[in-house]
């Protein structure tokens, strides 16, 4: 998801069309659940990650590997989310 959102930002769409950007984050959150049912709640975090050029620089310098997510437990990753984003069973991204 992070790379999707990085691409969205690089294209300029995030700046020129905030309404499409909101839709796209929700769209990705919905469809990523096919691969991992916990993933949707990380869509907003991934979108925020893509806004920090230092994150992208580290990703590229590290051979396109995101070491900060490798080997981290589900429980630990959920603790890193804002409280309103880590509650499974909410209406987001459908609201």
Coordinates of C-alpha atoms in Angstrom, one line a residue:
X1 CA 0.0 0.0 0.0
X2 CA 2.8 2.4 0.8
X3 CA 4.2 2.1 -2.7
X4 CA 0.7 2.7 -4.2
X5 CA 0.3 5.8 -2.2
X6 CA 3.9 7.0 -3.0
X7 CA 3.0 6.6 -6.7
X8 CA -0.3 8.6 -6.1
X9 CA 1.7 11.4 -4.6
X10 CA 4.5 11.3 -7.2
X11 CA 1.8 11.7 -9.9
X12 CA 0.6 14.9 -8.3
X13 CA -3.0 13.6 -8.0
X14 CA -2.9 13.7 -4.2
X15 CA -2.4 17.5 -4.4
X16 CA -4.7 18.2 -7.3
X17 CA -7.6 16.0 -6.3
X18 CA -8.1 15.5 -2.6
X19 CA -11.5 13.9 -3.2
X20 CA -10.0 11.2 -5.5
X21 CA -7.2 10.7 -3.1
X22 CA -9.7 10.0 -0.2
X23 CA -11.6 7.6 -2.5
X24 CA -8.3 5.9 -3.6
X25 CA -7.1 5.3 0.0
X26 CA -10.5 3.6 0.8
X27 CA -10.4 1.7 -2.5
X28 CA -7.0 0.2 -1.7
X29 CA -8.0 -0.5 1.9
X30 CA -11.1 -2.4 0.6
X31 CA -9.3 -4.6 -1.9
X32 CA -6.1 -5.3 0.1
X33 CA -8.3 -7.3 2.5
X34 CA -8.4 -10.0 -0.2
X35 CA -4.7 -10.7 0.7
X36 CA -4.7 -9.8 4.4
X37 CA -7.8 -9.2 6.5
X38 CA -6.0 -6.9 8.9
X39 CA -4.5 -4.7 6.2
X40 CA -7.3 -2.2 5.7
X41 CA -6.7 -0.6 9.0
X42 CA -3.2 0.2 7.9
X43 CA -4.2 2.1 4.7
X44 CA -4.2 5.5 6.4
X45 CA -0.8 4.8 8.0
X46 CA 0.6 3.8 4.7
X47 CA -0.7 7.0 3.1
X48 CA 1.0 9.0 5.9
X49 CA 4.2 7.1 5.4
X50 CA 4.3 8.0 1.7
X51 CA 4.2 11.7 2.6
X52 CA 7.6 11.6 4.2
X53 CA 10.4 11.8 1.7
X54 CA 12.9 10.4 4.2
X55 CA 10.8 7.2 4.3
X56 CA 11.0 6.8 0.5
X57 CA 14.7 7.6 0.5
X58 CA 15.4 4.9 3.1
X59 CA 13.2 2.4 1.2
X60 CA 15.1 3.0 -2.1
X61 CA 18.5 3.0 -0.4
X62 CA 17.7 -0.3 1.3
X63 CA 17.1 -2.1 -2.0
X64 CA 13.3 -1.5 -1.9
X65 CA 12.9 -3.3 1.4
X66 CA 10.9 -1.9 4.3
X67 CA 12.8 -3.2 7.3
X68 CA 10.6 -1.4 9.7
X69 CA 7.7 -3.8 9.0
X70 CA 9.6 -7.1 8.7
X71 CA 9.3 -9.3 11.7
X72 CA 7.0 -7.0 13.6
X73 CA 4.1 -8.8 15.3
X74 CA 0.5 -7.9 14.5
X75 CA 0.0 -6.8 18.1
X76 CA 2.9 -4.4 17.9
X77 CA 1.9 -2.9 14.6
X78 CA -1.7 -2.3 15.9
X79 CA -0.2 -0.5 18.9
X80 CA 1.5 2.0 16.6
X81 CA -1.7 3.1 15.0
X82 CA -3.8 5.9 16.3
X83 CA -6.6 4.5 18.5
X84 CA -9.3 5.5 16.0
X85 CA -7.6 3.5 13.3
X86 CA -6.8 0.3 15.1
X87 CA -10.4 -0.7 15.9
X88 CA -11.4 -3.6 13.7
X89 CA -15.1 -3.8 12.9
X90 CA -15.6 -0.1 12.3
X91 CA -17.3 1.1 9.2
X92 CA -14.1 2.5 7.7
X93 CA -13.4 2.4 4.7
X94 CA -17.1 2.2 3.8
X95 CA -18.2 5.5 5.4

